[in-house]
C-alpha cells in the first residue's frame, strides 16, 4: 500500500520538478493569442495585435485602458512604426482577455530593488518575474507601465506583420523578399511593382510567423518621436466617444445605491415601500458589501433621475461595523505611535548611520505627514450589466478587465468565458478603476432583473465617501551634517497602511495567512523614500506598515505621492541648515548619477534659478523652490514660483523637465506632465479626507477642491532627449510639485510647511 509519507514526498517532488522545468523554459511568446482574433468580412488578422482590412485600414488591438493618458495613441504608434503603416488609416480596437496582453513590467516594477541597483540578483529576479507575469499576471493598466511594457511586443507585432506582408508580395511576384521594401501601407519592388497592405493581407495571414522580428533602428523612426495628435481626440470633440457612463444598450434600466455611511458597513434593515410605490421604480432591495466595499440599498428604475430621488424616501437601519471606531485623527496618532516604537522594515541600508549621527557636527530632525485622499475622478463610479441565461455582458471602464471578468462570472456562477466585457473609455481613474467593488455590485443588481441591462451609477457623495483612499502617512527624519555642510548620515522611517496587501486580500488574490508577509514586501509603502539617487555615505530608510480600518487603494503615483514631499522638503531643510543653495546642495549629492544631475541643471536653467525674480502680477514678492524625484523609471525636476497673499499660497509658474527615456510622442508627454502637475497641485494646496466615526465628511468638489483655471499656474515643460527604453510618464510629475511649492514658500516666508495640504500659519 502507498504510504502517506511516500505520497506526500512524491507529490512535493513532482511539484518541484514542474517548477524547475518551468523555470528552465524560455519566456513564452507575446505575439499570438490562444484563440484567433475575431475578424470582420474583408479583414485578416496577422497576429494577436493587428488586423488589416481590404481597404488597407489597420486595426491595432489595444490591451490597455484609455483613461485620458493617451495610451491608445502611444501604443498604436509603436506597432504602426514597425509596420510602416499609413497613420491616417490606423484605428484601435479593445483587445479581449488573453495572457499575451498581461502587463509584465507593472509586476517587475513592484520588486523591491532600487533603480540604480545593477546586481545579478536584481536581473535574475526580474527575468523570473517577467516569466511568471506572462503566465499568471493580469491585463492591468497602471503604474505608468504601458509603454514600458509594450515597447517590444507591439513593435515586434508590427515588424512581424510587415515581414509577412513582404513575404506574401514576394511569393506573388516570384522575387526574393530581400528586394522588397515597405512605405505607408504598400509593399514596393524596384521593378515598379507595388501592392497595398489590403490587397496582400489575406495572403500574408497564411505566411508563417517570423522566428525573430527585425526591428528598426531609432534613426529610422518616422512616427515614433513625433507629436502626433491623439487617436481618439476627434471622437471626444464631436461627442461620439463612449465612456462607461455612455453605455446605452436597448431596454436599459438605471440603478442608484444608498450605501451605509460608515465605511465597510452594511444594511441591518430597511423600509423601501414608499420608494417602490413611485411610478417607474422597478425594484428596491439590499445589496451586501463586495470586494472590501460597503453594503447598501439599491433602487432600479426606468430613468436615472428617478432611481436617485427614490433613495431619499428610504428608511434604513445600518450595521456600522468595526470602522465606526475609526477616524483620520486616530489614524494619524496610531501612525506616529508606530514610529515611537519601531524603526520599521529596512528598505535600504548603507554604512553605519547611528555612528555617523553621533559624530556629526550638526543634526537635524523633522516629522512630516500626509492625509488620506480620494480619487475623485470626474466620471463617477458606474457599470452597466446585462444578465441572461448562462451569460452576461458588462459595459465598464476598468483598469483590470480580466479580473473584472472573473468577478462578474463568480457572482453569476459562470465560467469567465461566458462574460462579454466591453471595455469603455474611462473619464478619469487614477487607480480607482483597479477595484472590483463596483463591478460585483453592478452584477448583483442586474441579476435581479435578468434579461434587461441595468446601469448602476453612484452619485458624487456616494463616490467620494465610499472610495479606497490614498493612505495617510507620517514620516520622521534625522540627518547629520559635517563641518562643511555635507550630509554624512540620513535616517528616515515612515508609517502607513499597505495598499498592495489590502488590494490582494479583498480581491481574493491572497490567502489571509500571507497578508503579513505581503505587507512587509509591499514596495508602495516605501517607494519614493528608499529608491532616490542621493549619494549619502551612511543611510537607513525604514517603513512600518500597520493595519487600520480605513480602506486604502492605489492613487496616482501611489507611495511617491507623499514620500517625494517628505524627502525633497527635508533635503531642502538640510540645504538651509548647511547655508547652501538648494540646487547646488542637491547637485553635490549626484556625482554618480549624471542623468539626474542633467535634469536638475536643466530645470534650474530654464527656470532662471539664481536670477532675481520680479513681483507677480499683483505686485507681490515671489520666490522659487526646487524638487527632484525619480518615479516609474522617469526623472523629473520641477521649479515652482510662489507668492503669498493673506496667508493664501499662489503658485504662478511651474517649470518641469523630464527624462523618460525615448519620448514616443512629445505631445502626449507634455499633456501628461501638465495634467499630473495640476493633479498634484490640487492635493498640495487643498485636498484632504476627514473621517469621523468611520464616515467620510467630504462629499462634493466644494469639499475636496481641484485647481480651477483661474488658479492654475503657467506650466512650462521640457523633455530631455534620449534613446533609452521609454519609461512611465502619466504619474511621474505628480510627486515633485508639492515639495517644490513648499520649498518656495520657505524661501519666501521662512515657514517650513511639514504637512499636506500646505497651510500657512
XYZ file of C-alpha atoms in Angstrom, residues 329-728:
400
model
C -7.205 61.860 13.622
C -6.859 58.481 15.369
C -5.115 57.077 12.320
C -2.505 59.838 12.419
C -1.907 59.213 16.125
C -1.504 55.486 15.529
C 0.965 56.115 12.712
C 3.036 58.426 14.890
C 2.836 55.946 17.770
C 4.130 53.203 15.478
C 7.203 55.331 14.775
C 7.732 55.789 18.525
C 8.137 52.044 18.915
C 9.693 50.806 15.689
C 12.311 51.643 13.083
C 10.276 49.656 10.585
C 11.391 47.282 7.895
C 14.721 48.450 6.449
C 14.246 49.010 2.730
C 17.731 50.415 2.246
C 20.825 50.412 4.456
C 24.348 51.579 3.833
C 27.216 52.265 6.197
C 26.660 52.892 9.907
C 24.049 55.594 10.253
C 23.949 55.579 14.069
C 27.681 56.079 14.402
C 27.657 58.799 11.765
C 24.878 60.651 13.583
C 26.821 60.516 16.857
C 29.901 62.102 15.293
C 28.137 64.640 13.048
C 28.895 68.320 13.532
C 25.190 69.037 13.450
C 21.982 67.005 13.356
C 18.554 67.996 12.022
C 15.268 66.284 12.907
C 11.804 66.678 11.357
C 8.440 64.983 11.071
C 6.134 65.201 8.048
C 2.622 63.946 7.417
C 0.134 63.492 4.604
C -3.633 62.848 4.793
C -5.995 60.341 3.247
C -7.059 61.364 -0.272
C -9.925 60.356 -2.564
C -9.577 59.662 -6.278
C -12.476 61.977 -7.192
C -12.453 61.086 -10.894
C -14.723 63.326 -12.956
C -16.715 60.340 -14.236
C -18.356 58.853 -11.133
C -18.353 55.125 -10.490
C -20.645 53.295 -12.928
C -21.095 49.914 -14.569
C -23.741 48.516 -16.936
C -24.619 44.818 -16.881
C -26.982 42.554 -18.821
C -27.533 39.144 -17.228
C -29.115 36.470 -19.400
C -29.460 32.718 -19.077
C -25.925 31.338 -18.784
C -24.132 34.524 -19.878
C -23.573 38.196 -19.125
C -22.460 41.354 -20.892
C -20.627 44.031 -18.904
C -20.004 47.574 -20.138
C -17.408 49.130 -17.857
C -14.336 51.257 -17.626
C -11.873 49.092 -15.708
C -8.104 49.010 -15.337
C -8.120 45.213 -14.900
C -10.547 43.671 -17.437
C -9.527 40.069 -16.754
C -10.139 40.485 -13.016
C -13.476 42.179 -13.761
C -14.483 39.212 -15.941
C -13.525 36.838 -13.151
C -15.658 38.587 -10.543
C -18.630 39.077 -12.838
C -18.506 35.363 -13.623
C -18.081 34.470 -9.949
C -21.167 36.479 -8.990
C -23.218 34.521 -11.536
C -21.573 31.110 -11.063
C -20.364 31.144 -14.658
C -17.039 30.497 -16.316
C -15.183 33.682 -17.264
C -15.556 32.965 -20.994
C -19.324 33.440 -20.592
C -18.811 37.100 -19.671
C -18.518 39.556 -22.545
C -16.659 42.539 -21.105
C -16.923 45.620 -23.300
C -14.226 47.984 -22.179
C -15.227 51.649 -22.369
C -13.215 54.853 -22.273
C -12.691 55.989 -18.681
C -13.356 59.569 -17.617
C -10.505 59.616 -15.110
C -9.436 56.737 -12.884
C -6.176 57.457 -11.017
C -6.305 53.907 -9.611
C -9.984 53.813 -8.593
C -10.876 51.527 -11.510
C -8.478 48.885 -10.215
C -11.148 47.966 -7.667
C -13.860 45.333 -8.030
C -16.463 46.574 -5.523
C -18.499 48.450 -8.128
C -18.256 45.659 -10.719
C -19.523 42.977 -8.317
C -22.223 45.312 -7.010
C -23.469 46.159 -10.514
C -23.660 42.460 -11.435
C -25.565 41.708 -8.225
C -28.045 44.463 -9.060
C -28.527 43.413 -12.700
C -29.213 39.777 -11.835
C -32.366 40.952 -10.056
C -33.889 41.808 -13.455
C -32.428 39.209 -15.797
C -32.904 39.979 -19.452
C -32.768 43.773 -19.003
C -29.496 45.734 -18.909
C -29.030 47.875 -15.798
C -26.662 50.818 -15.448
C -25.605 51.374 -11.857
C -24.373 54.923 -11.190
C -23.081 56.272 -7.929
C -23.823 59.867 -7.013
C -20.885 62.140 -6.271
C -21.386 61.856 -2.475
C -21.537 58.042 -2.674
C -18.405 58.051 -4.828
C -16.479 60.399 -2.518
C -17.494 58.702 0.731
C -17.009 55.073 -0.393
C -13.604 55.179 -2.018
C -10.397 53.249 -1.390
C -8.269 56.149 -0.233
C -4.636 57.138 -0.678
C -3.131 56.136 2.690
C -2.307 58.687 5.342
C 1.395 58.640 6.192
C 3.742 60.015 8.858
C 7.492 60.216 8.215
C 10.386 61.079 10.532
C 13.875 62.171 9.592
C 17.183 62.653 11.309
C 20.260 63.680 9.346
C 23.819 64.557 10.237
C 25.944 67.253 8.602
C 29.716 67.542 8.819
C 31.586 70.787 9.415
C 31.424 71.611 5.684
C 27.657 71.129 5.498
C 27.764 67.766 3.707
C 25.279 65.034 4.613
C 27.091 62.230 6.438
C 24.019 60.409 7.779
C 20.394 60.027 6.678
C 17.857 58.198 8.832
C 14.231 58.086 7.709
C 11.296 55.970 8.881
C 7.693 56.295 7.734
C 4.459 54.600 8.746
C 1.340 53.937 6.666
C -1.029 51.203 5.560
C -0.143 48.703 2.844
C -2.107 49.194 -0.373
C -0.826 46.100 -2.136
C -1.571 43.652 0.667
C -5.064 45.058 1.177
C -5.890 45.012 -2.544
C -4.759 41.404 -2.846
C -6.710 40.379 0.256
C -10.030 41.978 -0.723
C -9.834 40.772 -4.304
C -9.165 37.141 -3.402
C -5.625 37.027 -4.725
C -4.003 36.409 -1.341
C -4.871 33.994 1.497
C -5.181 35.681 4.886
C -2.127 33.854 6.219
C 0.082 35.586 3.661
C -1.137 39.135 4.353
C 1.570 39.920 6.991
C 4.298 38.835 4.572
C 2.782 40.860 1.728
C 2.650 43.937 3.953
C 6.411 43.789 4.525
C 7.116 43.254 0.818
C 4.762 45.982 -0.450
C 7.023 48.434 -2.227
C 4.270 51.049 -2.485
C 4.652 51.776 1.238
C 8.259 52.907 0.813
C 8.647 53.904 -2.832
C 9.860 57.456 -3.146
C 11.888 57.196 0.076
C 14.405 54.355 -0.322
C 14.851 54.475 -4.106
C 16.099 58.006 -4.718
C 19.577 58.741 -6.145
C 21.193 60.894 -3.443
C 24.637 59.593 -2.502
C 24.579 59.543 1.295
C 27.534 57.621 2.792
C 25.503 56.351 5.757
C 21.795 55.756 5.349
C 18.900 53.754 6.704
C 15.402 54.057 5.225
C 12.710 52.072 7.002
C 8.956 51.736 6.760
C 6.414 50.469 9.259
C 3.203 49.177 7.707
C 0.286 48.986 10.121
C -3.270 47.745 9.786
C -6.087 50.301 10.138
C -9.784 50.025 9.286
C -9.809 52.697 6.574
C -9.864 51.050 3.108
C -6.870 52.166 1.048
C -6.145 51.849 -2.649
C -3.777 52.804 -5.434
C -3.786 56.575 -6.044
C -1.951 58.402 -8.805
C 1.813 57.930 -8.158
C 0.979 55.807 -5.080
C 3.739 55.982 -2.428
C 5.702 58.539 -4.407
C 2.782 60.962 -3.993
C 3.671 61.653 -0.353
C 7.199 60.291 0.064
C 8.512 62.802 -2.501
C 7.043 65.639 -0.435
C 8.738 64.305 2.698
C 12.161 63.600 1.157
C 12.511 66.684 -1.035
C 11.275 69.002 1.713
C 13.777 67.550 4.186
C 16.602 67.788 1.646
C 15.717 71.465 1.412
C 15.798 71.729 5.205
C 19.320 70.351 5.179
C 20.389 72.793 2.460
C 19.118 75.639 4.625
C 20.880 74.226 7.710
C 24.102 73.994 5.711
C 23.568 77.533 4.348
C 23.847 76.222 0.795
C 21.905 76.894 -2.388
C 19.214 74.166 -2.756
C 20.190 73.313 -6.343
C 23.930 73.245 -5.625
C 23.299 71.200 -2.473
C 21.435 68.544 -4.465
C 23.990 68.573 -7.262
C 26.721 67.767 -4.754
C 24.929 64.502 -3.909
C 24.509 63.375 -7.540
C 28.106 62.945 -8.705
C 27.496 59.313 -9.760
C 24.040 59.937 -11.262
C 24.609 62.006 -14.433
C 21.033 61.702 -15.760
C 19.572 63.065 -12.534
C 22.160 65.827 -12.430
C 21.383 66.781 -16.041
C 17.651 67.069 -15.263
C 18.378 69.185 -12.184
C 20.685 71.536 -14.059
C 18.277 71.786 -16.990
C 15.238 72.706 -14.889
C 17.287 75.232 -12.920
C 18.495 76.899 -16.128
C 15.025 77.027 -17.717
C 13.518 78.482 -14.534
C 16.208 81.150 -14.234
C 17.393 79.786 -10.902
C 19.616 82.253 -9.100
C 18.356 85.230 -11.077
C 16.247 87.967 -9.450
C 12.537 87.206 -9.557
C 10.134 90.059 -10.304
C 6.937 90.565 -8.270
C 3.888 88.686 -9.517
C 1.011 90.248 -11.487
C -0.416 91.663 -8.230
C 2.878 93.216 -7.169
C 3.595 90.545 -4.543
C 7.075 89.221 -3.864
C 7.882 85.798 -5.284
C 10.336 83.014 -4.514
C 11.413 79.797 -6.199
C 11.511 76.260 -4.849
C 13.024 73.156 -6.434
C 12.378 69.418 -6.233
C 13.892 66.403 -7.998
C 12.309 62.971 -7.960
C 12.539 59.644 -9.762
C 9.382 57.567 -10.168
C 8.214 54.862 -12.604
C 11.582 54.928 -14.346
C 11.448 58.652 -15.156
C 13.403 61.501 -13.590
C 11.519 64.760 -13.057
C 12.792 68.115 -11.905
C 10.453 70.987 -11.067
C 10.838 74.603 -10.036
C 7.807 76.447 -8.659
C 7.420 80.219 -8.402
C 5.190 81.220 -5.495
C 3.747 84.325 -3.911
C 1.593 84.727 -0.790
C -1.468 86.937 -0.232
C -3.477 86.933 3.003
C -1.995 83.568 4.034
C -3.051 82.123 0.663
C -0.378 80.404 -1.413
C -0.381 81.396 -5.074
C 1.568 79.216 -7.490
C 2.336 81.389 -10.505
C 4.672 79.251 -12.585
C 5.930 75.673 -12.665
C 8.841 74.631 -14.857
C 9.064 70.862 -15.352
C 11.792 68.788 -17.011
C 11.556 65.036 -17.553
C 13.934 62.307 -18.660
C 11.581 59.452 -19.555
C 13.836 57.636 -21.974
C 12.969 57.857 -25.651
C 9.995 60.242 -25.983
C 7.493 58.266 -28.087
C 5.075 61.183 -28.515
C 6.182 64.574 -27.121
C 2.633 65.889 -27.413
C 1.276 63.192 -25.088
C 4.173 63.635 -22.672
C 3.574 67.386 -22.361
C -0.140 66.771 -21.763
C 0.585 64.226 -19.059
C 3.128 66.447 -17.327
C 0.667 69.327 -17.257
C -2.199 67.156 -16.009
C -0.047 65.485 -13.354
C 1.107 68.859 -12.052
C -2.458 70.169 -11.763
C -3.482 66.919 -10.057
C -0.582 67.102 -7.610
C -1.089 70.805 -7.009
C -4.738 70.208 -6.072
C -3.602 67.749 -3.404
C -0.763 70.007 -2.271
C -2.935 73.071 -1.710
C -6.486 71.951 -0.967
C -7.336 68.289 -0.595
C -7.809 66.103 2.459
C -10.206 63.362 3.501
C -11.524 63.677 7.047
C -13.035 60.618 8.725
C -15.070 60.645 11.931
C -16.667 57.509 13.401
C -15.817 55.706 10.178
C -17.655 58.235 7.996
C -16.064 60.481 5.366
C -17.077 64.146 5.694
C -16.176 65.348 2.191
C -18.946 64.776 -0.372
C -18.520 67.217 -3.265
C -15.750 69.059 -5.087
C -16.616 72.064 -2.921
C -15.308 69.969 0.000
C -12.467 68.405 -1.976
C -11.357 71.147 -4.403
C -9.330 70.817 -7.553
C -7.255 73.609 -9.058
C -9.524 75.821 -11.168
C -8.498 77.550 -14.364
C -8.034 80.910 -12.652
C -5.799 79.233 -10.056
C -3.702 77.217 -12.486
C -0.109 78.400 -12.876
C 1.770 78.822 -16.114
C 3.242 75.362 -16.745
C 6.326 75.002 -18.939
C 7.573 71.536 -19.852
C 10.784 70.255 -21.364
C 11.705 66.713 -22.445
C 15.298 65.516 -22.283
C 16.484 63.808 -25.490
C 17.198 60.086 -25.093
C 17.407 56.804 -26.961
C 16.855 54.740 -23.796
C 13.917 52.394 -23.234
C 10.748 54.510 -22.709
C 9.577 54.811 -19.098
C 6.486 55.969 -17.231
